[in-house]
XYZ file of C-alpha atoms in Angstrom:
693
model
C -28.977 -86.367 -13.040
C -29.034 -86.470 -9.270
C -32.094 -85.447 -7.371
C -30.036 -82.747 -5.640
C -29.490 -81.009 -9.005
C -33.241 -80.766 -9.890
C -34.135 -77.655 -7.837
C -31.177 -75.812 -9.317
C -32.233 -76.575 -12.882
C -35.804 -75.518 -12.173
C -34.574 -72.246 -10.750
C -32.452 -71.577 -13.833
C -35.460 -72.218 -16.144
C -37.619 -69.839 -14.128
C -34.982 -67.158 -14.365
C -34.759 -67.613 -18.162
C -38.576 -67.161 -18.542
C -38.811 -64.298 -16.135
C -39.076 -61.815 -19.028
C -42.471 -60.870 -20.692
C -44.263 -63.623 -22.704
C -44.782 -63.005 -26.476
C -48.495 -63.790 -27.153
C -48.675 -62.196 -30.632
C -50.231 -64.282 -33.431
C -47.679 -65.427 -35.906
C -48.804 -65.682 -39.532
C -48.731 -69.237 -40.857
C -49.129 -69.768 -44.588
C -50.599 -73.252 -44.423
C -53.320 -72.155 -41.964
C -54.191 -69.163 -44.165
C -54.518 -71.320 -47.272
C -56.778 -73.789 -45.477
C -58.933 -70.964 -44.119
C -59.207 -69.389 -47.593
C -60.180 -72.720 -49.165
C -62.882 -73.278 -46.571
C -64.204 -69.738 -47.081
C -64.292 -70.300 -50.856
C -66.195 -73.569 -50.405
C -68.743 -71.790 -48.238
C -69.186 -68.978 -50.772
C -69.462 -71.484 -53.623
C -72.210 -73.381 -51.786
C -74.113 -70.166 -51.073
C -73.844 -68.832 -54.627
C -74.723 -72.228 -56.096
C -77.885 -72.339 -54.006
C -78.745 -68.771 -54.951
C -78.092 -69.555 -58.615
C -80.379 -72.591 -58.544
C -83.131 -70.561 -56.890
C -82.727 -67.752 -59.446
C -82.892 -70.176 -62.388
C -85.977 -71.871 -60.962
C -87.610 -68.540 -60.251
C -86.743 -67.003 -63.622
C -87.928 -69.974 -65.686
C -91.033 -70.387 -63.534
C -91.839 -66.705 -64.037
C -91.409 -67.261 -67.773
C -93.858 -70.169 -67.533
C -96.544 -67.816 -66.238
C -95.719 -64.758 -68.370
C -94.034 -65.796 -71.616
C -95.924 -66.168 -74.909
C -96.798 -69.849 -75.073
C -98.435 -70.613 -78.384
C -100.792 -73.577 -78.449
C -102.296 -75.148 -81.549
C -106.037 -74.663 -81.231
C -107.009 -77.566 -83.495
C -108.859 -74.967 -85.575
C -108.124 -73.604 -89.010
C -109.325 -70.497 -90.841
C -112.162 -71.325 -93.211
C -111.318 -69.045 -96.130
C -108.302 -67.144 -97.421
C -107.455 -64.121 -95.295
C -105.877 -61.390 -97.423
C -103.612 -58.627 -96.216
C -106.422 -56.176 -95.518
C -108.889 -58.516 -93.805
C -109.510 -58.073 -90.087
C -112.017 -60.901 -89.686
C -111.839 -64.638 -90.209
C -114.140 -67.590 -89.649
C -112.571 -70.666 -88.137
C -113.433 -74.339 -88.077
C -114.937 -75.847 -84.926
C -112.466 -77.677 -82.693
C -110.818 -77.703 -79.298
C -109.784 -74.801 -77.071
C -112.704 -72.521 -77.971
C -112.691 -70.742 -74.609
C -108.899 -70.413 -74.668
C -109.008 -68.576 -78.019
C -111.705 -66.274 -76.687
C -109.772 -65.473 -73.503
C -106.213 -65.322 -74.816
C -106.482 -61.862 -76.376
C -103.623 -62.676 -78.758
C -103.546 -65.262 -81.537
C -101.127 -66.276 -84.255
C -101.964 -67.369 -87.809
C -98.884 -68.596 -89.595
C -96.150 -66.332 -88.215
C -98.352 -63.266 -87.837
C -99.333 -62.221 -84.339
C -102.724 -60.509 -83.976
C -104.755 -59.017 -81.157
C -108.258 -60.423 -80.795
C -110.647 -57.486 -80.642
C -113.797 -59.643 -80.643
C -114.624 -63.328 -80.677
C -118.063 -64.455 -81.826
C -118.820 -67.968 -80.721
C -121.150 -68.771 -83.590
C -122.696 -72.085 -82.669
C -126.048 -73.736 -81.996
C -126.079 -75.010 -78.419
C -128.866 -77.532 -77.746
C -129.779 -78.705 -74.232
C -132.034 -81.740 -73.785
C -134.408 -80.949 -70.902
C -137.742 -82.292 -72.112
C -140.425 -80.004 -73.518
C -141.638 -79.018 -70.059
C -138.088 -78.381 -68.883
C -137.405 -76.260 -71.956
C -140.468 -74.054 -71.350
C -139.616 -73.803 -67.647
C -136.195 -72.358 -68.430
C -137.542 -70.247 -71.310
C -140.123 -68.623 -69.015
C -137.922 -68.276 -65.923
C -137.149 -64.846 -64.462
C -133.771 -63.222 -65.012
C -133.070 -63.444 -61.279
C -133.802 -67.184 -61.163
C -131.585 -67.828 -64.182
C -128.753 -65.743 -62.715
C -128.969 -67.547 -59.375
C -128.735 -70.921 -61.140
C -125.918 -69.720 -63.414
C -127.989 -70.382 -66.550
C -128.816 -68.522 -69.765
C -132.305 -68.233 -71.176
C -132.757 -70.423 -74.256
C -133.742 -68.431 -77.333
C -135.554 -71.349 -78.945
C -137.543 -74.187 -77.370
C -137.745 -77.614 -79.009
C -141.276 -78.858 -78.268
C -143.018 -82.129 -78.981
C -146.396 -80.623 -78.035
C -148.071 -77.199 -78.073
C -147.305 -74.814 -75.223
C -149.611 -75.229 -72.244
C -151.762 -72.380 -70.920
C -149.887 -72.472 -67.600
C -146.570 -72.194 -69.443
C -147.817 -69.279 -71.564
C -148.960 -67.518 -68.368
C -145.539 -68.025 -66.743
C -143.882 -66.603 -69.865
C -146.208 -63.586 -69.853
C -145.140 -62.774 -66.288
C -141.576 -62.200 -67.495
C -142.585 -60.407 -70.700
C -142.286 -63.328 -73.116
C -144.975 -64.348 -75.621
C -144.179 -67.801 -77.072
C -144.536 -67.963 -80.860
C -144.847 -71.491 -82.290
C -143.518 -72.805 -85.603
C -144.680 -76.207 -86.842
C -141.667 -78.118 -88.189
C -142.961 -81.653 -88.736
C -144.724 -84.610 -87.179
C -143.750 -87.624 -85.134
C -145.343 -90.956 -84.410
C -144.737 -92.322 -80.934
C -143.049 -95.688 -81.285
C -144.337 -98.344 -78.882
C -141.386 -100.732 -78.706
C -140.165 -103.911 -77.069
C -136.824 -105.701 -77.169
C -135.854 -107.644 -80.294
C -135.633 -110.654 -77.944
C -139.383 -110.375 -77.255
C -140.989 -113.078 -79.444
C -144.564 -113.039 -78.173
C -145.988 -109.644 -79.121
C -146.171 -107.673 -82.381
C -149.364 -105.593 -82.128
C -151.703 -104.108 -79.533
C -155.142 -102.667 -79.364
C -155.619 -99.244 -77.850
C -157.414 -100.857 -74.906
C -154.476 -103.220 -74.323
C -152.121 -100.248 -74.447
C -154.105 -98.598 -71.640
C -154.056 -101.854 -69.734
C -150.290 -102.427 -70.098
C -149.400 -98.916 -68.966
C -152.148 -98.888 -66.380
C -153.284 -101.728 -64.145
C -151.743 -104.852 -65.734
C -148.674 -105.937 -63.804
C -147.845 -109.150 -65.688
C -147.952 -109.951 -69.373
C -150.390 -112.789 -68.741
C -152.840 -110.180 -67.381
C -153.090 -108.736 -70.906
C -153.507 -112.009 -72.807
C -153.432 -115.488 -71.301
C -151.002 -116.734 -73.942
C -148.428 -114.140 -72.964
C -145.688 -115.192 -70.455
C -146.433 -114.947 -66.768
C -143.681 -112.378 -66.330
C -143.796 -108.875 -64.796
C -144.147 -105.962 -67.207
C -141.277 -103.454 -66.969
C -142.400 -100.016 -68.135
C -139.787 -97.682 -69.632
C -141.009 -94.130 -70.229
C -139.750 -90.540 -70.683
C -139.560 -88.287 -67.617
C -142.415 -86.085 -66.511
C -140.720 -82.980 -67.968
C -140.868 -84.559 -71.399
C -143.437 -83.465 -73.975
C -143.529 -87.106 -75.089
C -144.768 -88.083 -71.624
C -147.367 -85.291 -71.674
C -148.621 -86.318 -75.108
C -148.875 -90.010 -74.179
C -150.750 -89.241 -70.941
C -153.105 -86.918 -72.822
C -153.789 -89.406 -75.637
C -153.997 -92.608 -73.588
C -155.091 -91.587 -70.073
C -156.989 -88.346 -70.742
C -154.462 -86.138 -68.881
C -154.279 -88.412 -65.807
C -150.657 -89.486 -65.154
C -151.376 -91.368 -61.900
C -152.038 -94.811 -63.465
C -148.694 -94.927 -65.245
C -146.651 -93.354 -62.441
C -148.119 -95.751 -59.873
C -146.350 -98.582 -61.679
C -142.892 -97.199 -60.743
C -141.546 -97.225 -64.302
C -137.955 -96.635 -65.397
C -137.867 -92.951 -66.375
C -135.361 -90.715 -68.135
C -135.317 -87.471 -70.120
C -132.689 -89.086 -72.353
C -134.312 -91.284 -74.983
C -131.065 -93.151 -75.642
C -131.145 -94.403 -72.052
C -134.724 -95.584 -72.587
C -133.642 -97.503 -75.680
C -130.887 -99.216 -73.709
C -133.259 -100.224 -70.898
C -135.733 -101.791 -73.326
C -133.327 -103.708 -75.523
C -131.723 -105.427 -72.505
C -135.027 -106.755 -71.097
C -137.346 -108.968 -73.208
C -140.251 -108.179 -70.871
C -139.859 -104.388 -71.022
C -142.032 -102.044 -73.082
C -141.785 -98.319 -73.614
C -142.358 -95.403 -75.956
C -140.364 -92.528 -77.456
C -139.898 -90.653 -80.731
C -139.873 -92.632 -83.968
C -136.346 -91.432 -84.824
C -134.900 -93.192 -81.769
C -136.552 -96.434 -82.860
C -135.004 -96.146 -86.333
C -131.570 -95.528 -84.847
C -131.796 -98.822 -82.883
C -134.123 -100.843 -85.119
C -131.813 -103.881 -84.961
C -132.293 -104.114 -81.186
C -135.986 -103.188 -80.952
C -139.360 -104.266 -82.315
C -142.049 -101.668 -83.002
C -145.688 -102.573 -82.268
C -148.643 -101.632 -84.456
C -151.641 -100.062 -82.744
C -155.115 -101.248 -83.758
C -153.545 -102.744 -86.851
C -151.831 -99.500 -87.925
C -148.039 -99.167 -87.890
C -146.352 -95.735 -87.764
C -145.659 -94.392 -91.257
C -145.755 -91.137 -93.218
C -149.073 -92.042 -94.832
C -150.638 -93.078 -91.500
C -149.519 -89.847 -89.863
C -150.779 -87.726 -92.785
C -154.125 -89.547 -92.840
C -154.471 -89.391 -89.059
C -155.042 -93.138 -88.765
C -152.195 -93.714 -86.312
C -153.513 -92.773 -82.880
C -150.170 -91.613 -81.432
C -149.112 -89.172 -84.162
C -148.240 -85.678 -82.930
C -146.898 -82.363 -84.260
C -143.398 -81.054 -83.570
C -142.668 -77.362 -82.913
C -140.100 -74.686 -82.354
C -141.022 -71.830 -80.004
C -139.401 -68.426 -79.623
C -140.403 -64.832 -78.834
C -140.931 -61.968 -81.314
C -138.967 -59.381 -79.330
C -136.170 -61.845 -78.733
C -135.990 -62.645 -82.467
C -135.707 -58.943 -83.290
C -133.101 -58.320 -80.583
C -131.012 -61.341 -81.677
C -131.204 -61.488 -85.491
C -129.196 -64.719 -85.570
C -132.133 -66.471 -83.877
C -134.590 -65.256 -86.515
C -132.138 -66.248 -89.273
C -131.685 -69.732 -87.838
C -135.442 -70.326 -87.506
C -135.965 -69.100 -91.091
C -133.234 -71.468 -92.322
C -134.824 -74.260 -90.257
C -138.238 -73.746 -91.875
C -136.734 -73.574 -95.365
C -134.763 -76.821 -95.030
C -136.592 -79.043 -92.549
C -138.789 -80.904 -95.053
C -135.774 -81.920 -97.122
C -134.070 -83.762 -94.256
C -136.838 -84.714 -91.821
C -137.372 -88.121 -93.429
C -133.689 -88.983 -93.012
C -133.918 -88.182 -89.298
C -136.912 -90.477 -88.873
C -139.850 -88.090 -88.649
C -142.564 -87.003 -91.052
C -142.890 -83.686 -92.897
C -145.624 -81.233 -92.029
C -148.162 -80.437 -94.695
C -147.626 -77.597 -97.141
C -150.365 -75.598 -95.424
C -148.789 -76.119 -91.989
C -145.389 -74.976 -93.238
C -146.980 -71.920 -94.879
C -148.553 -70.969 -91.531
C -145.162 -71.301 -89.852
C -143.586 -69.064 -92.461
C -146.285 -66.418 -91.949
C -145.726 -66.634 -88.184
C -142.045 -65.874 -88.776
C -142.874 -62.840 -90.964
C -145.247 -61.417 -88.332
C -142.790 -62.026 -85.497
C -139.851 -60.348 -87.237
C -141.823 -57.557 -88.920
C -140.242 -58.423 -92.278
C -142.139 -58.069 -95.526
C -141.046 -61.526 -96.616
C -138.760 -64.369 -95.610
C -135.500 -63.819 -97.522
C -133.031 -66.651 -98.202
C -130.482 -66.991 -95.407
C -126.727 -67.132 -95.966
C -125.312 -68.923 -92.879
C -121.863 -67.452 -93.534
C -123.314 -63.973 -92.896
C -124.992 -64.934 -89.596
C -123.214 -63.984 -86.399
C -124.091 -64.786 -82.784
C -124.850 -67.816 -80.618
C -128.177 -69.659 -80.829
C -129.296 -71.374 -77.619
C -131.927 -74.100 -77.796
C -133.431 -76.304 -75.082
C -136.302 -78.716 -74.680
C -137.596 -81.900 -76.238
C -135.352 -84.912 -76.730
C -137.689 -85.929 -79.547
C -137.054 -82.762 -81.560
C -133.350 -82.801 -80.661
C -132.179 -85.066 -83.555
C -134.006 -82.853 -86.053
C -132.595 -79.620 -84.622
C -129.136 -81.157 -84.410
C -129.226 -82.084 -88.106
C -130.355 -78.584 -89.094
C -127.588 -77.089 -86.932
C -125.011 -79.263 -88.708
C -126.264 -78.065 -92.106
C -126.207 -74.470 -90.880
C -122.572 -74.819 -89.768
C -121.627 -76.667 -92.940
C -122.773 -73.709 -95.024
C -120.632 -71.223 -93.124
C -122.102 -70.557 -89.671
C -118.815 -70.900 -87.811
C -116.962 -69.133 -84.977
C -115.578 -65.767 -86.048
C -112.634 -63.719 -84.817
C -112.155 -59.987 -85.263
C -108.489 -58.997 -85.023
C -106.134 -56.037 -85.067
C -103.233 -56.776 -87.380
C -99.677 -55.503 -87.451
C -99.137 -56.033 -83.743
C -95.486 -57.077 -84.252
C -94.786 -54.649 -87.096
C -96.454 -53.834 -90.401
C -94.141 -56.145 -92.319
C -95.751 -59.178 -90.708
C -99.120 -58.659 -92.437
C -99.501 -61.284 -95.133
C -102.012 -63.455 -96.946
C -103.096 -66.566 -95.045
C -104.566 -69.410 -97.021
C -107.539 -71.427 -95.827
C -106.594 -74.321 -93.611
C -103.775 -72.560 -91.742
C -103.978 -73.395 -88.043
C -104.920 -70.757 -85.492
C -102.687 -70.731 -82.419
C -103.591 -68.939 -79.217
C -101.438 -67.411 -76.511
C -102.109 -69.270 -73.290
C -100.566 -68.018 -70.056
C -101.438 -70.177 -67.054
C -102.346 -68.428 -63.840
C -101.310 -69.339 -60.307
C -104.934 -70.058 -59.505
C -105.242 -72.485 -62.402
C -101.846 -74.017 -61.587
C -102.871 -74.921 -58.039
C -106.584 -75.718 -58.588
C -106.936 -77.381 -61.987
C -107.020 -81.178 -61.749
C -105.694 -81.803 -65.247
C -102.056 -81.441 -66.331
C -101.769 -81.498 -70.139
C -99.620 -78.495 -71.144
C -99.859 -79.340 -74.854
C -103.552 -78.388 -74.873
C -103.394 -75.646 -72.280
C -104.265 -77.638 -69.132
C -101.872 -76.469 -66.410
C -103.144 -77.994 -63.163
C -100.326 -79.382 -61.009
C -102.741 -80.998 -58.516
C -102.513 -84.521 -60.101
C -98.710 -84.450 -59.811
C -98.781 -83.163 -56.231
C -101.448 -85.732 -55.329
C -99.389 -88.627 -56.718
C -96.263 -87.312 -54.960
C -98.023 -87.099 -51.610
C -99.639 -90.528 -52.078
C -96.331 -92.283 -52.760
C -94.667 -90.384 -49.900
C -97.472 -91.270 -47.490
C -97.288 -94.953 -48.417
C -93.507 -94.819 -48.075
C -93.714 -93.343 -44.583
C -96.319 -95.913 -43.522
C -93.758 -98.555 -44.456
C -90.534 -96.877 -43.345
C -91.549 -95.218 -40.078
C -92.510 -98.307 -38.012
C -89.731 -100.459 -39.479
C -87.072 -97.756 -39.207
C -87.926 -96.745 -35.644
C -88.292 -100.395 -34.633
C -84.838 -101.167 -36.009
C -83.411 -98.093 -34.271
C -84.883 -99.078 -30.894
C -83.541 -102.612 -31.212
C -80.044 -101.483 -32.193
C -79.890 -98.860 -29.451
C -81.582 -100.618 -26.530
C -81.561 -104.362 -27.089
C -78.661 -105.331 -29.357
C -75.242 -106.058 -27.873
C -72.400 -103.705 -28.834
C -70.899 -106.333 -31.129
C -74.240 -107.057 -32.807
C -74.953 -103.331 -33.125
C -71.576 -102.777 -34.765
C -72.462 -105.490 -37.285
C -76.149 -104.795 -38.006
C -76.037 -101.009 -38.336
C -73.520 -100.966 -41.225
C -75.365 -103.865 -42.849
C -78.642 -101.934 -42.680
C -77.035 -98.842 -44.099
C -75.844 -100.823 -47.131
C -79.430 -100.496 -48.405
C -78.823 -96.765 -48.810
C -75.973 -97.485 -51.217
C -78.047 -99.493 -53.692
C -78.799 -97.409 -56.842
C -82.385 -96.201 -56.917
C -82.854 -97.492 -60.468
C -82.405 -100.990 -59.020
C -85.123 -100.243 -56.487
C -87.337 -99.048 -59.350
C -87.073 -102.301 -61.252
C -87.478 -104.213 -57.988
C -90.806 -102.421 -57.535
C -91.855 -103.179 -61.103
C -90.752 -106.815 -61.296
C -91.349 -108.004 -57.728
C -93.591 -105.706 -55.708
C -96.185 -105.096 -58.437
C -96.629 -108.818 -59.277
C -96.923 -109.493 -55.541
C -99.692 -106.891 -55.151
C -101.494 -108.207 -58.255
C -101.337 -111.721 -56.828
C -102.771 -110.528 -53.505
C -105.491 -108.148 -54.730
C -106.151 -109.264 -58.312
C -104.909 -108.202 -61.726
C -108.197 -106.397 -62.412
C -107.669 -104.140 -59.396
C -103.918 -103.471 -59.441
C -102.498 -101.811 -62.542
C -99.051 -102.751 -63.761
C -97.929 -99.227 -62.936
C -99.289 -98.028 -59.603
C -98.434 -95.735 -56.722
C -98.716 -98.485 -54.104
C -95.725 -100.542 -55.268
C -93.669 -97.401 -55.866
C -94.535 -96.067 -52.392
C -93.708 -99.351 -50.660
C -90.283 -99.568 -52.296
C -89.536 -95.893 -51.595
C -90.347 -96.758 -47.976
C -87.829 -99.608 -48.075
C -85.269 -97.179 -49.515
C -85.579 -94.693 -46.656
C -85.633 -97.242 -43.811
C -81.840 -96.875 -43.308
C -82.177 -93.083 -43.141
C -84.831 -93.224 -40.413
C -83.173 -96.037 -38.479
C -79.716 -94.440 -38.551
C -80.859 -90.955 -37.483
C -83.278 -92.332 -34.893
C -80.677 -94.726 -33.483
C -78.196 -91.885 -33.102
C -80.834 -89.868 -31.264
C -81.682 -92.790 -28.960
C -78.037 -93.610 -28.337
C -77.387 -89.989 -27.316
C -79.840 -90.207 -24.412
C -77.729 -90.287 -21.220
C -77.369 -93.664 -19.569
C -78.218 -92.009 -16.258
C -81.855 -91.626 -17.384
C -82.112 -95.337 -18.033
C -80.518 -96.209 -14.694
C -82.849 -93.818 -12.891
C -85.818 -95.491 -14.541
C -84.581 -98.928 -13.563
C -84.037 -97.666 -10.065
C -87.694 -96.693 -9.834
C -88.682 -100.244 -10.771
C -89.470 -99.757 -14.490
C -89.015 -102.647 -16.855
C -86.883 -102.529 -19.986
C -89.900 -101.943 -22.209
C -91.299 -99.243 -19.926
C -87.952 -97.501 -19.865
C -87.681 -97.529 -23.656
C -91.231 -96.365 -24.355
C -91.683 -93.878 -21.508
C -88.199 -92.493 -20.968
C -85.763 -93.072 -23.835
C -88.078 -92.489 -26.802
C -89.627 -89.277 -25.354
C -86.147 -88.026 -24.533
C -85.025 -88.639 -28.137
C -88.266 -87.361 -29.679
C -86.717 -84.316 -31.333
C -84.194 -86.481 -33.176
C -86.843 -89.006 -34.194
C -89.127 -86.250 -35.519
C -86.220 -84.736 -37.402
C -85.506 -88.140 -38.948
C -89.165 -88.413 -39.941
C -89.265 -85.010 -41.644
C -85.949 -85.536 -43.436
C -87.243 -88.930 -44.630
C -90.425 -87.315 -45.954
C -88.304 -84.837 -47.908
C -86.280 -87.744 -49.276
C -89.436 -89.599 -50.299
C -90.903 -86.531 -52.010
C -87.704 -85.991 -53.965
C -87.257 -89.599 -55.062
C -87.199 -89.869 -58.868
C -86.151 -93.176 -60.422
C -88.403 -95.488 -58.419
C -91.555 -93.511 -59.133
C -90.541 -92.872 -62.750
C -90.195 -96.619 -63.365
C -92.979 -98.081 -61.205
C -95.698 -95.457 -60.570
C -96.774 -94.537 -64.091
C -96.086 -92.224 -66.990
C -99.053 -89.892 -67.117
C -100.648 -87.369 -64.733
C -103.747 -88.957 -63.236
C -105.790 -87.418 -60.439
C -106.802 -90.494 -58.462
C -106.821 -91.461 -54.795
C -106.695 -95.170 -55.635
C -103.185 -96.440 -54.774
C -103.565 -99.226 -57.327
C -104.028 -96.775 -60.217
C -101.141 -95.476 -62.244
C -100.123 -91.887 -61.614
C -97.146 -89.640 -62.144
C -95.300 -87.775 -59.420
C -93.637 -84.395 -59.810
C -90.128 -85.853 -60.031
C -91.282 -88.675 -62.301
C -92.916 -86.205 -64.681
C -89.787 -84.044 -64.811
C -87.636 -87.096 -65.547
C -89.997 -88.340 -68.265
C -90.491 -85.183 -70.282
C -86.929 -83.895 -69.865
C -85.624 -87.205 -71.187
C -87.744 -86.977 -74.341
C -87.556 -84.810 -77.437
C -88.222 -81.567 -75.579
C -87.957 -78.261 -77.429
C -86.137 -75.422 -75.705
C -88.403 -72.590 -74.533
C -91.557 -74.637 -75.168
C -94.479 -74.951 -72.783
C -93.260 -78.329 -71.559
C -89.746 -76.950 -71.074
C -90.965 -74.054 -68.938
C -93.289 -76.332 -66.985
C -90.311 -78.359 -65.703
C -89.056 -75.359 -63.753
C -92.507 -74.437 -62.423
C -92.892 -77.987 -61.097
C -89.299 -77.936 -59.801
C -89.898 -74.685 -57.915
C -93.052 -76.152 -56.382
C -91.071 -79.217 -55.317
C -88.302 -77.004 -53.916
C -90.795 -75.013 -51.850
C -92.346 -78.224 -50.493
C -89.000 -79.671 -49.398
C -87.798 -76.302 -48.077
C -90.911 -76.007 -45.918
C -90.373 -79.531 -44.603
C -86.731 -78.817 -43.747
C -87.661 -75.547 -42.065
C -90.332 -77.416 -40.144
C -87.752 -79.974 -39.032
C -85.622 -77.215 -37.501
C -88.636 -75.833 -35.656
C -89.550 -79.304 -34.396
C -86.008 -80.032 -33.282
C -85.743 -76.786 -31.355
C -89.217 -77.247 -29.879
C -88.756 -80.807 -28.637
C -85.006 -80.917 -27.942
C -84.284 -82.194 -24.444
C -81.604 -80.544 -22.319
C -79.750 -83.091 -20.180
């Protein structure tokens, strides 16, 4: 074609296109199919997400509302026929849960609990003085302290006038019942080989001014005397001070003795020190006779005959105290005291104390008759007694009262449930033989779920805090490892590495993300844990621990942080760097003061996404962190994360619709909310800190 022909051809083409242009959209089948497929994928993703949320929500709601029957570790005591509405049950676990559930199941019969009587003898060891202090306290003082008034006081001495006056101020008149006698045991360690008896004067000297054993007798070792005595609230202390120091406690207290209201602690302090000496009830000596030596006093050793004859100087009476109006208002208290008086002499010798005389027991029985207004003291059937008995006071009388309480329960004084039957239809009412387990309906509350520090669904403990704590601990450790290494790698690849080196190192780093997490888990167990145990000691670092799991999770998410952060750094315009250099900034100053702040939104997004990844990690924590919920802030202790717990119990023999089954979804929903909040936070952070170039 000649150049002279070109204008003519152009003119012809213009004339051909001079008509109106057709801009209408022409339907194309292949574009429509692609568009429909993409729309379907979007809908599928949306409905899948909604479906997952609905399943989590529905099963979690079932966890908090569905009947979840838990074996109470209790059984009915006697046969329960079709018409019975009351049953006594054996002591065991989950007492409060049965009382609060409102619905129980015996066999396959569901019943409503109309009343639960916690028939038990509750004994608090406070010392005689402490027992009278609580017994005589005002209602307001007890309510403020969250305490209940004891109905019976165990006392190793008679009530003091000051205590009786305090009781009178709140309308209580203590009534005493003699239940036996005790001989204070003056004891030393079995390793003490230089002393076997004392005179009364030497006793005063040892617990008074003598500071070394050689001060008592020259042949004794020149070693300091360690005094071990009951606390000042103890009736044993009061009796000893009265008998030995004529009511003056200053000499013994000036010696700075080891003191405790718990006689078992006193026993332990004496038996470990051959130069210690102390005193407590005779029963506690008998219980540890192999580790202690008892000392005679003026040639008389504690015995039943010495106590009866009055030849042992440290013999003393033992009492119960109550109030007449209280005994009439709470018949179970009067019944228990009557049973106590009728049976104490038959078992007191086995406990380690000495029986009161016949005359003393007769006076106690008459006191009971006057206090209750009864004409006589009838025999007591423990199976017919209903109501709690609260005791407090002397640690000396405690073993005796505990033994009587065990006899009382053994003869039928047990927790009792009153029920309404036929809740699920009249056809369900049936005979239940003795020994059938009582199950209670336990529905965890949101408050319990997020505040209880124990997660044991099988026994009704539904506190997710230990699982959340372990999850956050491993995630925190992971971020402490991954954040500096990941950002450091990103800065190097973006700002310092050559293009060729960057093209080589970045894919190599991202290979870590392709390694199966189960491999990381066994790496944590077989390499990281032995390394930590070698560094910190096998006694400190458990085989399963959150530290090794967290470190390896951190290694796992390094590529995620480095890749996202490097992309954010690389996206910063080169003009910003050149401007910084032009102002005289060094390479390091440019990176730290210009490039990193400019890429901050991307780096923060990488951080939050990495935290979500660490929280959701399963196999590493399931293998290396531990297999049991444990609320501990020690990174070297074993613990179980939320994902690890789900993996463990779902992989076992898990029954459908059981408590454990429902708990998986409640934990999963909690985990979903945590990660959702983190992802939502990442969007807020990105929009807040995004730089506009």
